[in-house]
Amino acid sequence: MATVEEIVGQPAPRRVQGAPWPERQGYHPSPSDWRDEVIYFLLPDRFSDGREGDRPLLDRSDLWAARPQGWRWDRWARSGRERYQGGTLSGVASRLEYLDDLGVTALWIGPVWKQRPVAGVEGGPAEPDDYHGYAVQDFMEVDPRLGTRADLVALVRQAHRRGIRVILDVLLNHSGENWDYDLDGQDVVRPQYRAGPPYDFGAWRDGKGGRLPRGIVPTGPDHGVWPEELQSPESYTRAGGDGGSFGPGGDEDPDAPYRRADWFSRDLDMGTRLQTMIEIYSYWIALADLDGLRVDTLKHVPLEHARAFCGAIREYAERLGKKNFLIVGEVGGGDTIQEKYLKLVGQDLSAVLETGETRATLRAVAEGRAAPEELFGRFTLPLDISHRALGSRYVSMLDDHDDLAITPQLRFGMAESSPERTVVGAGLLLFLLGIPCLYYGVEQGLTGPEPEERGWLPGWGVRDLAGDIYLREAMFGPEHPRELGGHAPDPSTPGFGPFGTSGHHVFDQDNEVYQRVRMLLRARAAHPVLSAGRQYLRALGRADGSFTAPAAGEVVGWSRILAGDEALCVVNPSSTESRTARLHVDAGLNATATAFTVVANTAEVGGATKHPVGSTVPVLPSPDGARYVEIQDLPPLSVLVAVNR
């Protein structure tokens, strides 16, 4: 045992077994209920470098002023696709005050582990840097382009002082492409997938993009893979895979192709290395005092191994006093597979990350393209848990760094270039069942370059061409990205800054989108009914006095109810029309109530409204014995919340 300071002051351990583990006086406790939290997901390379004070705030009314002479859109896009931009863990720490002011209570940070030091293979074409963090070369070290292990420990410590918890993104079933296959005596990077027997192991990659001689075990910290426990060829399935379709395979089949094949990676054999991965992440929980893990591609891990991993991590966290440690599994493939994992992996899997049909429907309702009943109907899933408890089993998002379920792969609001639209999406996300997670930049309404410039952007809106490039702008506005495979800035290339700019940041707390999202987060924190209550879509009043379900594009109203408390949440998705809406409330709970009190109204930011925060809305009887309230002149793209107590 050693102190944390002693451990991070020494080089990263070469083995996880026998590594010095930290000795702490105590660990940060878990929250009693993760539904009370608001998570904020960021990629550390794209959030902050801590030097925003050296750059001007972006003037969104004159974007061309933030584009240097000779600007080329292809270079800006290539910068975003291929390069580290320069964000760091200490940069994230420098923005904790900003996040605290917004109302964030938990950070989900993209992978921080050391990546392959050099992009590409010597003698071959250059490949993009793995800035996203999913091509790990050393699971016991932080990537030096992001900082140090000491920086990570300091970030978590500072976050905890502000009441912000930290969740790290981890890889369970794969590493980076740290070695090549032997195919008929030739070194091959990505052979076609085969069911078996395993391919022969070829050679380890070295730290310069080339290969070590065959049979040579890595010794230098940049060579091969670390820790040593992962240096045996038997640690990998060695099934090949070229990034294409993995073919058929049942969800409960441990040998399904998608559980054995490489995906621009090297797939680990969970039968031989599950315990190693458990020890690695237990080590990081102890060292950094983490509050949760988001497990990448959990669907690609056989169910028995997923259960064992989640159970072992939860057990270790409980030993440290973290009684409600969060484990979120990324389970792609739609709502059905997510339900199955919640059932089969069991309670040790805290929640699944919602990436399927529910997210797509949420976006469609927020854009006025789908009837609200389609969205609310998805919360009556055939799970063996109660309606209200369902909210604790899902981490919900509007968008993220992949958005594989959304075509085209664009941030919410990008298609119509509407920063204000993100407020509507945030309102739905924050006040529906689930543990809400905001993707970095939503509070600044990041919606990409102007529509008239998008014709110059390679593959804009075309899934197979652009992929996820335009989901990952750097909020801190770097002047230049880093050189491919290096640390120094590349002055020949513009930084991948927000709204198609470079050299200007967007940490603007006076921005109206930021202020509106902050208002919603503060209302959620102040009223437990908004995070823990049951959920009901409300009928909308018609001119003839009847009440019916709202159609696509109409005002959406729903209630959250907790014991005797009712909160009415109202969204106007129209971008052009103010709306007056009569909405049912619970007749029993409000039989003698005279009014609801407005606790949030985004229309109040930057404009006048008939329903300012603190005002009341009368509860009125209808001829059929129901009770309703009337919200008058709700402006376009606005959100209002009122409570009965």
XYZ file of C-alpha atoms in Angstrom:
645
model
C 0.000 0.000 0.000
C 1.120 3.560 -0.723
C -0.347 7.047 -0.755
C -1.959 8.320 -3.923
C 0.733 11.001 -4.236
C 3.497 8.383 -4.009
C 1.871 6.248 -6.690
C 1.232 9.006 -9.239
C 4.751 10.344 -8.638
C 6.220 7.116 -9.990
C 6.073 5.656 -13.534
C 2.922 3.711 -14.366
C 3.131 0.061 -13.247
C 4.033 -2.513 -15.888
C 1.822 -5.167 -14.319
C -1.529 -4.796 -12.589
C -0.850 -7.775 -10.336
C 1.547 -6.625 -7.662
C 1.138 -2.946 -8.509
C 1.097 -0.606 -5.487
C -2.503 0.204 -4.603
C -3.468 3.440 -2.886
C -4.131 3.888 0.783
C -6.847 6.494 1.446
C -8.523 7.702 4.594
C -11.899 7.453 2.887
C -13.671 7.530 -0.456
C -16.284 9.842 -1.904
C -19.734 8.317 -1.248
C -22.231 7.413 -3.938
C -25.477 9.337 -4.352
C -28.553 7.722 -2.850
C -30.324 7.875 -6.225
C -28.691 8.519 -9.606
C -31.991 9.882 -10.921
C -31.235 13.011 -8.914
C -28.051 13.586 -10.920
C -27.507 15.346 -14.240
C -24.577 13.873 -16.170
C -22.464 15.861 -18.641
C -20.516 13.844 -21.213
C -17.358 15.288 -22.745
C -14.393 14.157 -24.812
C -11.349 15.511 -22.964
C -9.534 16.395 -26.193
C -12.477 18.506 -27.389
C -13.622 20.328 -24.244
C -10.962 22.637 -22.784
C -7.192 23.150 -22.721
C -7.410 25.653 -19.851
C -6.193 28.499 -22.072
C -9.480 30.131 -22.999
C -8.243 33.284 -21.296
C -5.683 33.615 -24.110
C -8.380 33.516 -26.805
C -11.361 35.763 -27.519
C -14.926 34.645 -27.018
C -16.502 33.777 -30.360
C -18.732 36.480 -31.828
C -21.532 34.355 -33.266
C -22.843 37.268 -35.318
C -19.597 37.443 -37.326
C -18.197 33.943 -37.726
C -15.941 34.889 -40.634
C -13.946 37.097 -38.290
C -12.825 33.854 -36.605
C -11.662 32.264 -39.864
C -8.105 33.215 -40.816
C -7.210 34.408 -44.301
C -7.094 31.574 -46.813
C -9.679 29.547 -44.904
C -10.455 26.124 -46.384
C -13.352 24.008 -45.239
C -11.699 20.732 -46.225
C -8.770 21.463 -43.905
C -11.077 22.376 -41.019
C -13.030 19.115 -41.495
C -9.849 17.033 -41.833
C -8.542 18.596 -38.632
C -11.657 17.394 -36.804
C -11.498 13.930 -38.299
C -7.794 13.181 -37.852
C -6.196 15.206 -35.092
C -5.917 15.789 -31.412
C -7.047 19.372 -30.799
C -5.230 19.879 -27.495
C -7.853 19.513 -24.760
C -6.543 18.224 -21.424
C -7.676 16.894 -18.066
C -6.352 20.029 -16.358
C -8.442 21.972 -18.874
C -11.536 20.102 -17.725
C -10.615 20.939 -14.128
C -10.337 24.618 -15.058
C -13.977 24.565 -16.224
C -15.530 22.953 -13.145
C -16.886 26.319 -12.009
C -18.618 26.703 -15.382
C -20.155 23.221 -15.097
C -21.166 23.792 -11.486
C -22.903 27.036 -12.445
C -24.748 25.239 -15.237
C -26.084 22.708 -12.726
C -24.131 19.605 -13.738
C -23.693 17.104 -10.900
C -21.718 14.324 -12.630
C -19.114 14.186 -15.407
C -18.813 11.302 -17.835
C -15.345 11.683 -19.320
C -14.371 9.886 -22.520
C -11.493 7.369 -22.297
C -8.273 8.843 -20.904
C -6.003 5.792 -21.266
C -2.794 5.993 -23.279
C -3.391 5.531 -27.002
C -1.074 4.236 -29.702
C 1.664 6.904 -29.847
C 1.938 7.024 -33.634
C -0.872 6.985 -36.180
C -0.477 4.491 -39.006
C 2.164 1.878 -39.781
C 5.646 2.778 -40.967
C 5.787 2.759 -44.738
C 2.000 2.923 -45.068
C -0.499 5.768 -45.357
C -1.046 8.009 -42.357
C -4.089 7.150 -40.252
C -6.127 9.517 -38.064
C -5.070 9.933 -34.465
C -7.251 8.021 -32.008
C -8.174 11.198 -30.095
C -11.527 9.686 -29.066
C -9.690 7.300 -26.729
C -10.911 3.869 -27.841
C -7.564 2.514 -29.156
C -5.768 1.839 -25.869
C -2.068 0.921 -25.824
C -1.537 1.152 -22.040
C -4.449 0.548 -19.671
C -2.322 1.615 -16.676
C -1.400 5.077 -17.956
C -3.106 8.328 -18.955
C -2.427 9.509 -22.487
C 0.285 12.192 -22.244
C -1.577 14.361 -24.760
C -4.374 14.622 -22.177
C -2.189 14.905 -19.087
C -0.952 12.634 -16.320
C -2.331 10.280 -13.709
C -1.782 13.095 -11.214
C -3.958 15.361 -13.376
C -6.757 12.785 -13.327
C -6.568 12.394 -9.543
C -6.562 16.176 -9.119
C -9.559 16.586 -11.450
C -11.646 14.065 -9.507
C -10.640 15.608 -6.189
C -11.580 19.116 -7.354
C -14.861 17.873 -8.825
C -15.774 16.195 -5.540
C -15.174 19.441 -3.663
C -17.871 21.014 -5.841
C -20.257 18.080 -5.379
C -19.637 16.806 -8.923
C -19.099 13.081 -9.389
C -16.853 11.558 -12.062
C -17.645 8.602 -14.321
C -14.928 7.257 -16.617
C -15.455 5.602 -19.976
C -13.797 2.153 -20.030
C -13.107 -0.529 -22.625
C -13.746 -4.078 -21.502
C -13.474 -6.267 -24.593
C -10.831 -4.681 -26.813
C -7.567 -2.756 -27.048
C -6.039 -0.725 -29.868
C -4.401 -2.267 -32.948
C -1.181 -2.912 -31.033
C -0.082 -5.967 -33.031
C -0.490 -7.467 -36.491
C -1.641 -10.865 -37.701
C 0.505 -13.474 -39.420
C -1.237 -14.477 -42.624
C 0.898 -16.877 -44.687
C 4.057 -15.297 -43.358
C 2.915 -11.723 -44.025
C 2.050 -9.096 -41.437
C -1.616 -8.167 -41.931
C -3.500 -5.443 -40.065
C -7.113 -6.503 -40.714
C -7.744 -9.955 -42.127
C -11.289 -11.041 -42.854
C -13.265 -12.422 -39.938
C -13.282 -16.188 -39.469
C -15.096 -18.284 -36.907
C -12.037 -20.361 -36.084
C -9.411 -21.509 -35.516
C -7.664 -18.292 -34.406
C -5.242 -16.638 -36.792
C -1.544 -16.842 -35.972
C -0.081 -13.962 -34.022
C 2.328 -11.845 -36.071
C 4.382 -9.005 -34.577
C 3.904 -6.285 -32.010
C 3.730 -2.671 -33.173
C 6.570 -0.491 -31.940
C 6.388 3.099 -30.696
C 7.156 4.618 -34.104
C 4.476 2.996 -36.205
C 6.605 0.074 -37.332
C 6.838 -3.507 -36.064
C 9.058 -5.259 -33.587
C 10.809 -8.395 -34.841
C 8.604 -11.449 -34.541
C 8.936 -13.228 -31.230
C 10.175 -10.096 -29.454
C 8.128 -9.193 -26.381
C 7.537 -5.440 -25.847
C 9.793 -3.762 -23.315
C 9.554 -0.038 -24.034
C 6.489 1.789 -22.717
C 5.422 2.825 -26.247
C 5.735 -0.676 -27.736
C 3.039 -3.312 -27.903
C 0.443 -3.215 -25.126
C 0.498 -2.796 -21.350
C 0.095 -4.126 -18.696
C 2.166 -7.270 -19.206
C -0.844 -9.475 -18.536
C -2.161 -8.520 -22.015
C 1.040 -9.426 -23.871
C 0.202 -13.084 -24.439
C -1.286 -13.967 -27.855
C -3.827 -16.070 -25.948
C -5.221 -12.836 -24.514
C -6.971 -12.175 -27.857
C -9.640 -13.919 -29.895
C -7.488 -13.439 -33.035
C -10.594 -13.794 -35.188
C -9.845 -10.919 -37.561
C -12.423 -8.486 -38.832
C -12.191 -5.552 -41.180
C -14.727 -3.146 -39.681
C -17.545 -4.446 -41.842
C -20.610 -6.489 -40.934
C -20.013 -9.205 -38.386
C -22.859 -11.322 -39.673
C -25.516 -13.149 -37.660
C -25.379 -14.166 -34.041
C -27.881 -14.509 -31.210
C -27.863 -12.167 -28.237
C -27.169 -15.082 -25.890
C -24.570 -16.741 -28.135
C -21.104 -16.181 -26.571
C -19.458 -17.032 -29.908
C -21.507 -14.634 -32.031
C -19.220 -12.882 -34.553
C -19.788 -9.458 -33.025
C -18.397 -10.836 -29.754
C -15.191 -12.207 -31.281
C -14.301 -9.958 -34.203
C -12.044 -6.929 -34.205
C -13.611 -3.553 -34.940
C -10.603 -1.389 -35.837
C -9.166 -2.880 -32.644
C -7.867 -6.101 -31.124
C -10.605 -8.076 -29.441
C -9.744 -9.460 -26.010
C -10.629 -13.025 -25.086
C -12.827 -12.621 -22.032
C -12.336 -16.268 -21.168
C -8.673 -15.607 -20.400
C -8.517 -11.905 -19.554
C -11.736 -11.001 -17.746
C -10.047 -11.049 -14.338
C -7.252 -8.835 -15.641
C -9.757 -6.210 -16.795
C -11.575 -6.384 -13.445
C -8.280 -5.732 -11.653
C -7.320 -2.884 -13.989
C -10.514 -0.936 -13.421
C -10.621 -1.720 -9.697
C -7.144 -0.180 -9.540
C -8.368 3.015 -11.224
C -11.440 3.242 -8.988
C -9.168 3.085 -5.951
C -6.512 5.418 -7.368
C -8.786 8.171 -8.691
C -11.778 7.725 -6.340
C -14.164 7.263 -9.264
C -17.940 7.285 -8.852
C -18.920 5.177 -11.846
C -17.943 3.516 -15.102
C -19.517 3.689 -18.535
C -18.661 0.354 -20.180
C -18.097 0.631 -23.921
C -19.626 -2.020 -26.221
C -20.993 -4.145 -23.370
C -23.193 -5.940 -25.889
C -20.009 -7.353 -27.440
C -19.140 -9.155 -24.197
C -20.714 -12.595 -23.583
C -23.471 -12.318 -21.013
C -21.771 -14.491 -18.411
C -18.680 -12.300 -18.579
C -20.745 -9.099 -18.482
C -22.460 -10.356 -15.326
C -19.148 -11.317 -13.741
C -17.502 -7.970 -14.560
C -20.391 -5.846 -13.284
C -20.744 -7.945 -10.138
C -17.038 -7.820 -9.311
C -16.778 -4.060 -9.868
C -19.875 -3.342 -7.778
C -18.547 -5.583 -5.020
C -15.175 -3.837 -4.974
C -16.797 -0.402 -4.952
C -18.984 -1.411 -2.006
C -15.866 -2.496 -0.151
C -14.609 1.083 -0.566
C -17.884 2.460 0.778
C -19.420 3.361 -2.589
C -22.780 1.700 -2.006
C -24.406 2.878 -5.225
C -21.518 2.837 -7.693
C -22.826 3.491 -11.206
C -22.150 1.007 -14.024
C -23.702 2.072 -17.319
C -23.536 -0.336 -20.229
C -23.489 0.758 -23.855
C -25.843 -1.756 -25.452
C -26.464 -0.863 -29.086
C -29.094 -2.434 -31.280
C -32.323 -0.830 -30.120
C -34.577 -0.955 -27.095
C -35.218 -4.704 -27.201
C -31.594 -5.712 -26.693
C -31.253 -3.102 -23.942
C -34.204 -4.592 -22.078
C -32.670 -8.034 -22.393
C -29.371 -6.881 -20.915
C -31.088 -5.227 -17.991
C -32.775 -8.538 -17.245
C -29.936 -10.948 -17.962
C -27.016 -9.012 -16.498
C -29.103 -8.169 -13.463
C -29.002 -5.483 -10.806
C -25.200 -5.229 -10.918
C -25.639 -3.372 -14.217
C -27.007 -0.084 -12.933
C -28.396 1.194 -16.220
C -28.059 1.047 -19.983
C -27.147 3.974 -22.192
C -30.203 4.645 -24.354
C -28.977 4.711 -27.966
C -31.872 3.094 -29.799
C -35.389 3.895 -30.923
C -36.277 5.957 -27.849
C -33.531 8.492 -28.570
C -34.574 8.798 -32.206
C -38.212 9.285 -31.165
C -37.240 11.848 -28.526
C -35.465 13.900 -31.174
C -38.400 13.573 -33.583
C -40.894 14.830 -30.976
C -38.603 17.714 -30.016
C -38.395 18.640 -33.708
C -42.181 18.407 -34.147
C -41.924 15.428 -36.528
C -43.550 12.738 -34.365
C -46.620 12.510 -32.163
C -45.762 12.619 -28.435
C -47.694 9.374 -27.866
C -44.941 7.565 -29.815
C -42.372 8.728 -27.271
C -44.391 8.257 -24.097
C -45.492 4.819 -25.245
C -41.870 3.720 -25.117
C -41.852 4.119 -21.332
C -44.307 1.251 -20.869
C -41.722 -1.389 -21.771
C -42.262 -5.022 -20.660
C -39.665 -4.857 -17.901
C -40.013 -6.586 -14.572
C -39.769 -3.276 -12.715
C -42.281 -0.596 -11.870
C -43.104 2.338 -14.131
C -41.472 4.833 -11.768
C -38.356 2.712 -11.132
C -37.784 2.494 -14.889
C -36.237 5.946 -14.652
C -33.271 4.599 -12.686
C -32.346 2.028 -15.353
C -31.788 4.301 -18.349
C -29.232 7.019 -19.043
C -30.908 9.166 -21.699
C -29.270 11.490 -24.225
C -30.244 13.629 -27.192
C -26.944 12.994 -28.940
C -23.386 11.899 -28.264
C -20.011 11.457 -29.952
C -21.225 8.545 -32.123
C -24.985 8.828 -32.591
C -25.000 5.618 -34.596
C -28.784 5.371 -34.360
C -29.282 8.788 -35.966
C -29.014 9.391 -39.708
C -27.382 11.661 -40.633
C -24.914 11.746 -37.741
C -25.412 15.342 -36.654
C -25.889 17.036 -33.313
C -29.462 17.762 -32.337
C -30.474 21.092 -33.868
C -27.759 21.007 -36.555
C -30.022 20.050 -39.433
C -32.058 23.258 -39.152
C -29.179 25.295 -37.694
C -31.255 26.178 -34.618
C -29.393 26.640 -31.312
C -32.750 27.421 -29.666
C -34.051 23.988 -30.694
C -31.579 22.436 -28.268
C -33.512 24.022 -25.382
C -36.647 22.095 -26.396
C -34.643 18.883 -26.583
C -33.070 19.575 -23.201
C -36.497 20.189 -21.677
C -37.771 16.813 -22.819
C -34.566 15.065 -21.784
C -34.372 16.581 -18.302
C -37.995 16.050 -17.306
C -38.741 12.609 -18.750
C -38.070 9.349 -16.916
C -34.398 8.484 -16.844
C -30.988 9.684 -15.722
C -30.365 12.617 -18.083
C -27.018 13.120 -19.757
C -26.141 16.288 -21.671
C -23.562 16.030 -24.447
C -20.942 18.742 -24.165
C -21.841 21.927 -26.026
C -25.618 21.484 -25.949
C -25.779 24.376 -23.478
C -24.072 26.585 -26.071
C -26.294 25.387 -28.903
C -23.458 23.997 -31.033
C -25.034 23.553 -34.452
C -22.122 23.742 -36.857
C -21.281 26.196 -39.658
C -23.860 28.378 -41.375
C -26.215 26.547 -43.770
C -24.846 28.458 -46.763
C -21.331 27.122 -46.044
C -22.241 23.462 -45.585
C -22.009 22.671 -49.273
C -18.232 22.972 -48.910
C -18.037 20.475 -46.030
C -16.927 16.969 -47.034
C -19.750 14.513 -46.465
C -21.953 16.856 -44.424
C -25.086 14.934 -43.519
C -23.977 11.797 -45.404
C -23.405 8.958 -42.976
C -20.922 6.877 -44.965
C -18.777 9.881 -45.885
C -18.709 12.130 -42.834
C -19.439 9.687 -40.042
C -19.148 11.390 -36.698
C -16.801 14.261 -37.665
C -19.267 17.067 -37.061
C -20.346 15.794 -33.644
C -17.006 16.675 -32.053
C -16.189 20.383 -32.294
C -13.628 21.692 -29.798
C -15.376 24.147 -27.469
C -12.133 25.851 -26.498
C -11.444 26.940 -30.083
C -7.838 25.834 -30.717
C -5.858 27.840 -33.226
C -4.288 24.650 -34.617
C -4.536 20.912 -33.968
C -1.586 18.794 -32.952
C 0.632 17.124 -35.516
C -0.360 13.611 -36.523
C 1.065 11.285 -33.895
C 2.684 14.172 -32.017
C 2.301 16.855 -29.385
C 3.336 20.055 -31.167
C 0.788 22.317 -32.883
C 0.526 22.051 -36.668
C 0.466 25.653 -37.969
C -0.575 24.521 -41.473
C -3.999 23.335 -40.303
C -6.840 25.229 -38.584
C -8.183 24.048 -35.258
C -11.570 22.325 -35.236
C -13.307 25.133 -33.408
C -17.052 25.643 -32.835
C -19.386 26.774 -35.622
C -16.659 26.245 -38.220
C -14.024 28.572 -36.724
C -10.630 28.437 -35.038
C -8.922 30.432 -32.311
C -12.144 31.446 -30.490
C -13.911 29.696 -27.597
C -17.616 29.437 -26.691
C -17.662 29.212 -22.894
C -20.292 31.947 -22.819
C -22.346 32.025 -19.631
C -24.293 35.049 -20.894
C -25.503 33.167 -23.959
C -29.281 32.771 -23.880
C -29.184 29.045 -24.667
C -26.837 28.505 -21.710
C -29.077 30.532 -19.395
C -32.194 28.645 -20.456
C -30.621 25.235 -19.974
C -29.270 26.377 -16.594
C -32.778 27.459 -15.576
C -34.124 23.997 -16.389
C -31.357 22.229 -14.473
C -31.944 24.375 -11.406
C -35.680 23.660 -11.458
C -34.940 19.937 -11.647
C -32.571 20.137 -8.676
C -35.090 22.092 -6.587
C -38.091 19.794 -7.128
C -37.652 16.034 -6.523
C -40.906 15.315 -8.352
C -39.111 16.173 -11.620
C -36.570 13.382 -11.186
C -38.419 10.711 -9.199
C -42.086 11.156 -10.104
C -44.301 8.958 -12.232
C -44.899 10.261 -15.749
C -48.114 10.934 -17.726
C -48.673 12.521 -21.123
C -51.445 15.133 -20.817
C -54.336 15.710 -23.198
C -54.493 19.014 -25.045
C -57.634 21.162 -25.095
C -59.441 21.813 -28.396
C -61.648 24.653 -29.599
C -64.820 22.563 -29.086
C -63.983 21.988 -25.408
C -62.703 18.433 -25.835
C -59.263 17.181 -24.796
C -57.258 14.847 -27.039
C -53.671 13.662 -27.391
C -51.391 16.224 -29.067
C -50.353 15.670 -32.663
C -46.845 16.047 -34.075
C -45.675 19.647 -33.776
C -48.311 20.673 -31.200
C -47.633 21.697 -27.623
C -46.444 18.743 -25.530
C -47.509 18.654 -21.883
C -46.803 15.937 -19.350
C -46.929 15.524 -15.593
C -44.489 14.056 -13.119
C -46.253 12.962 -9.914
C -44.640 12.058 -6.595
C -47.103 11.389 -3.776
C -49.185 14.590 -3.650
C -46.804 16.682 -5.744
C -47.463 17.295 -9.431
C -45.169 19.095 -11.848
C -46.547 20.049 -15.253
C -43.909 20.274 -17.990
C -44.845 22.074 -21.204
C -42.887 22.366 -24.464
C -43.704 24.343 -27.602
C -41.712 22.717 -30.457
C -42.836 25.241 -33.079
C -40.048 27.485 -34.383
C -42.459 30.177 -35.603
C -45.687 30.277 -33.555
C -46.567 31.197 -30.003
C -49.160 28.799 -28.627
C -51.877 28.866 -25.985
C -52.525 25.458 -24.488
C -55.084 24.031 -22.084
C -53.686 20.907 -20.429
C -55.199 18.385 -18.048
C -53.748 17.993 -14.570
C -54.578 15.281 -12.036
C -58.161 15.906 -10.887
C -57.772 14.002 -7.636
C -54.561 15.651 -6.495
C -55.804 19.088 -7.488
C -59.472 18.831 -6.483
C -59.074 21.764 -4.113
C -55.950 23.323 -5.599
C -56.358 26.837 -6.926
C -53.155 27.290 -8.901
C -49.816 25.933 -10.115
C -46.674 28.011 -9.543
C -44.249 28.547 -12.421
C -40.735 27.409 -11.466
C -39.091 27.624 -14.899
C -39.970 29.428 -18.107
C -37.231 29.707 -20.714
C -39.188 32.472 -22.466
C -38.243 34.731 -19.549
C -34.605 34.724 -20.714
C -34.217 37.572 -23.170
C -37.895 38.427 -23.469
C -41.246 39.096 -21.821
C -43.729 36.379 -20.912
C -47.220 36.113 -19.448
C -45.959 33.456 -17.042
C -42.747 34.633 -15.346
C -41.074 32.452 -12.733
C -42.957 32.830 -9.452
C -46.288 33.638 -11.072
C -49.296 31.337 -10.772
C -51.519 29.612 -13.290
C -55.106 28.941 -12.102
C -56.488 25.401 -11.918
C -59.841 25.379 -13.726
C -62.701 22.860 -13.812
C -64.028 21.435 -17.056
C -67.629 20.295 -17.643
C -66.663 16.617 -17.501
C -65.229 16.934 -13.987
C -61.591 17.100 -15.073
C -59.176 19.848 -14.020
C -56.891 21.807 -16.317
C -54.593 24.795 -16.551
C -54.210 27.236 -19.426
C -50.752 28.342 -20.523
C -51.060 31.482 -22.625
C -48.849 32.624 -25.486
C -46.032 30.142 -24.951
C -43.336 31.453 -27.337
C -41.682 29.307 -30.018
C -39.072 26.796 -28.861
C -39.714 27.369 -25.175
C -40.156 25.220 -22.073
C -42.285 25.940 -18.985
C -42.540 24.020 -15.719
C -45.143 24.625 -13.016
C -45.743 22.804 -9.723
C -48.803 22.461 -7.517
C -46.868 22.920 -4.245
